[in-house]
mmCIF file of C-alpha atoms and ligand atoms in Angstrom:
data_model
loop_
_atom_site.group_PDB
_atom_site.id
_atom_site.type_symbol
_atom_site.label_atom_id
_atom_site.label_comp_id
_atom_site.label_asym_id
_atom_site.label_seq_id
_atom_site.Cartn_x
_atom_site.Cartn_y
_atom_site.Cartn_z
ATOM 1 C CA UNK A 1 7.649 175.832 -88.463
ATOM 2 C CA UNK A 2 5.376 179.040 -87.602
ATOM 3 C CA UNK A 3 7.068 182.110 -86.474
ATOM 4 C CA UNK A 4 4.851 184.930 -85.120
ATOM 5 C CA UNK A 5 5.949 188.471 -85.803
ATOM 6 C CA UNK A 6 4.972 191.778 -84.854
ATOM 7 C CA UNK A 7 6.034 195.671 -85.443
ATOM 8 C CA UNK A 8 6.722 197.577 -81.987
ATOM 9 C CA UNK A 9 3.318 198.472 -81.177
ATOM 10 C CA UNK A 10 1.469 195.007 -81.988
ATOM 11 C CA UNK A 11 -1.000 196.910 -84.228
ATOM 12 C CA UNK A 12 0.835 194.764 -87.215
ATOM 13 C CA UNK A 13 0.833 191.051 -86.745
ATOM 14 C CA UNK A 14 1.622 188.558 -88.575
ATOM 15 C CA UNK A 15 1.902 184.320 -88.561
ATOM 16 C CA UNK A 16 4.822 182.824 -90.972
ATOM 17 C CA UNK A 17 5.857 179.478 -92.114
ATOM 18 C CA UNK A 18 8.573 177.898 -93.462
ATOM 19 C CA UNK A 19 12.014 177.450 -91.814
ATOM 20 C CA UNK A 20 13.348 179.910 -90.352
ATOM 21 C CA UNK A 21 17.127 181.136 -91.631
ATOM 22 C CA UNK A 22 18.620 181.965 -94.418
ATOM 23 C CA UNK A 23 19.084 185.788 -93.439
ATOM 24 C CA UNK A 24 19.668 188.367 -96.410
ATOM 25 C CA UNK A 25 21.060 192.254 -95.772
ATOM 26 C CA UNK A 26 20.655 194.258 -98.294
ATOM 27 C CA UNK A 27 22.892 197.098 -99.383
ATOM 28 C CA UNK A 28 19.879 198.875 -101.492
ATOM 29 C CA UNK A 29 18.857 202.465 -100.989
ATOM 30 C CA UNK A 30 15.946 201.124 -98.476
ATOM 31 C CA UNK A 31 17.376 198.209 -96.495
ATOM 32 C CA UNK A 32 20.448 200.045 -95.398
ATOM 33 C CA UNK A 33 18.415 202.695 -93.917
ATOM 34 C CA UNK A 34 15.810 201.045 -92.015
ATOM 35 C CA UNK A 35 18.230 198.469 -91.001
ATOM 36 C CA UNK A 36 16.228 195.211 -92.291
ATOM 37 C CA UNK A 37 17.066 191.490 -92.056
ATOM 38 C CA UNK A 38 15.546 189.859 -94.412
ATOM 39 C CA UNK A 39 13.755 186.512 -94.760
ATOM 40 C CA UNK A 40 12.117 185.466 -97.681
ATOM 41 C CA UNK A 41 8.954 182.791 -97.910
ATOM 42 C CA UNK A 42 6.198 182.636 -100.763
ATOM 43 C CA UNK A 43 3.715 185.064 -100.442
ATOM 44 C CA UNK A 44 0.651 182.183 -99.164
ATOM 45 C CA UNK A 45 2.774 180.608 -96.022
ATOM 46 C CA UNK A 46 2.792 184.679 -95.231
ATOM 47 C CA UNK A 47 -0.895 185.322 -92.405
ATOM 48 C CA UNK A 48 -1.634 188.661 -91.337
ATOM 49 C CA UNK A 49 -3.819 188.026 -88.225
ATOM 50 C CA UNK A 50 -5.040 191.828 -88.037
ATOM 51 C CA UNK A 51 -6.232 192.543 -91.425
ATOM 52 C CA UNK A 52 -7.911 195.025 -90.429
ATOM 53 C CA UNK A 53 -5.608 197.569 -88.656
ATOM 54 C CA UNK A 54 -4.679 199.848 -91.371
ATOM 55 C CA UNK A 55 -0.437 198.933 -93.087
ATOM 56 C CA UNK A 56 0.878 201.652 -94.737
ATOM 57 C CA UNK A 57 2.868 200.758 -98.021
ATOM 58 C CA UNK A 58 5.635 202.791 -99.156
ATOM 59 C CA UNK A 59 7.273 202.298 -102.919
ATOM 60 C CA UNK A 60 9.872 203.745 -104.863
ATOM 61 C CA UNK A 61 12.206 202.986 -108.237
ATOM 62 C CA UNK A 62 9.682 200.283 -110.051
ATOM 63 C CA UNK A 63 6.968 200.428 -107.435
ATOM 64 C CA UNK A 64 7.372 196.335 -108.016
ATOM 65 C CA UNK A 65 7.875 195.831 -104.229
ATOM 66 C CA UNK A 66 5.637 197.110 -101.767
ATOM 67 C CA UNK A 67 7.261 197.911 -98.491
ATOM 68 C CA UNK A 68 4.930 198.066 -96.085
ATOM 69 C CA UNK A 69 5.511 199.420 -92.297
ATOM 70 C CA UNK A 70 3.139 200.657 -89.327
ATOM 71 C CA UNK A 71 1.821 203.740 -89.353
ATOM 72 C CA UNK A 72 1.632 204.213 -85.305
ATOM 73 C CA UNK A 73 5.480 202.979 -84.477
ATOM 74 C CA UNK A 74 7.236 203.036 -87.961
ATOM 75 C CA UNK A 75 8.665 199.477 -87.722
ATOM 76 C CA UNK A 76 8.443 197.287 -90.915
ATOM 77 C CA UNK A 77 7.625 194.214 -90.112
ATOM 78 C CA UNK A 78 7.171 192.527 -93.407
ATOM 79 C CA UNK A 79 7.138 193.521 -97.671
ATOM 80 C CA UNK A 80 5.482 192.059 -101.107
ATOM 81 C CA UNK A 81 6.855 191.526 -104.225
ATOM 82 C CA UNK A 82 7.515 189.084 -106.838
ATOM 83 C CA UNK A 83 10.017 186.729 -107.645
ATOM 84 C CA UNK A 84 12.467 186.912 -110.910
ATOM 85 C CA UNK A 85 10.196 184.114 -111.656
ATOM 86 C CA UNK A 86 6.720 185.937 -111.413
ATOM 87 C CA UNK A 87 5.515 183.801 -107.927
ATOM 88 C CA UNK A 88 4.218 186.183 -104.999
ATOM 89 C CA UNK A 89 6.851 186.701 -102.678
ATOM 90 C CA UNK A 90 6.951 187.981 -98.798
ATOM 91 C CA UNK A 91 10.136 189.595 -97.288
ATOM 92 C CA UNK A 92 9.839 189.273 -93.884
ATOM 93 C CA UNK A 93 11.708 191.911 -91.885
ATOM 94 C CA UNK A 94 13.640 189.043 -89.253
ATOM 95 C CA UNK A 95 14.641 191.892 -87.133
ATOM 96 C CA UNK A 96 10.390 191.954 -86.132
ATOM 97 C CA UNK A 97 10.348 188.266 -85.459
ATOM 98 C CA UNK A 98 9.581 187.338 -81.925
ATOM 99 C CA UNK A 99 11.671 185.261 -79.254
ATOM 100 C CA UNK A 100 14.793 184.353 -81.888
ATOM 101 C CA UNK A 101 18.273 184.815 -81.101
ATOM 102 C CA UNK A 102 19.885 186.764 -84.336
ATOM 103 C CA UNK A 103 22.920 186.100 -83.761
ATOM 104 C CA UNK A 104 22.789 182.385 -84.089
ATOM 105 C CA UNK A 105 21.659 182.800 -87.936
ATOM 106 C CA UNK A 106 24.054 183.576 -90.900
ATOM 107 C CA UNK A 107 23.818 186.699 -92.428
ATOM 108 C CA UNK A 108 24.124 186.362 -96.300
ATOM 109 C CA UNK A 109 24.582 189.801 -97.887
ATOM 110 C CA UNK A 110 23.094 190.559 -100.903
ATOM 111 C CA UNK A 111 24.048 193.585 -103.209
ATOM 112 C CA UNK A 112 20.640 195.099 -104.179
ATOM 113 C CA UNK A 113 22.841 198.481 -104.572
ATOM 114 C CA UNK A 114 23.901 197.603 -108.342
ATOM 115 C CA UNK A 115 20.965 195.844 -109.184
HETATM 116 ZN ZN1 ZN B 1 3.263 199.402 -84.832
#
């Protein structure tokens, strides 16, 4: 299943695959303020098809998880990190998928706060 996503301005886009669901909120310092739905795939099914519009990273704490965003709008469409297992994760921000219905897609939450 590929799901296209974008950040507001289209500068960032991006081609995913895997099936789509399994939605995670996050109650860390980050995810509660920018709002983010996340859904994770391995790092490979993850396709940025404008590699070369410039993706600002932001990182904080560990700097293990690279949280990237667009630097003309400010959405944050997608992030990198690594799995407790060492494999090359993306967390893609669901709330900058295009054409899917949230609400029909359970919301697991996941407390990144006391990690
Ligand atoms: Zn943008």
């Amino acid at each position: 299943m590929k799901i296209n996503g974008s950040c507001h301005c289209g500068n960032i886009r991006y081609q995913a695959d895997g099936e789509f669901g399994d939605l995670l909120s996050c109650n860390c310092s980050i995810c509660s303020k920018r709002g983010s739905l996340l859904w994770f795939i391995p790092r490979s099914n993850l396709s940025v098809s404008t590699p070369d519009k410039p993706l600002s990273t932001y990182t904080f704490n560990s700097h293990k998880i690279k949280h990237h965003f667009c630097p003309v709008c400010g959405c944050a469409p997608f992030g990198e990190g690594e799995d407790g297992k060492g494999n090359s994760m993306a967390a893609i921000n669901a709330r900058c998928v295009d054409n899917v219905d949230l609400s029909q897609f359970k919301i697991n939450h996941f407390d990144g706060k006391s990690l």
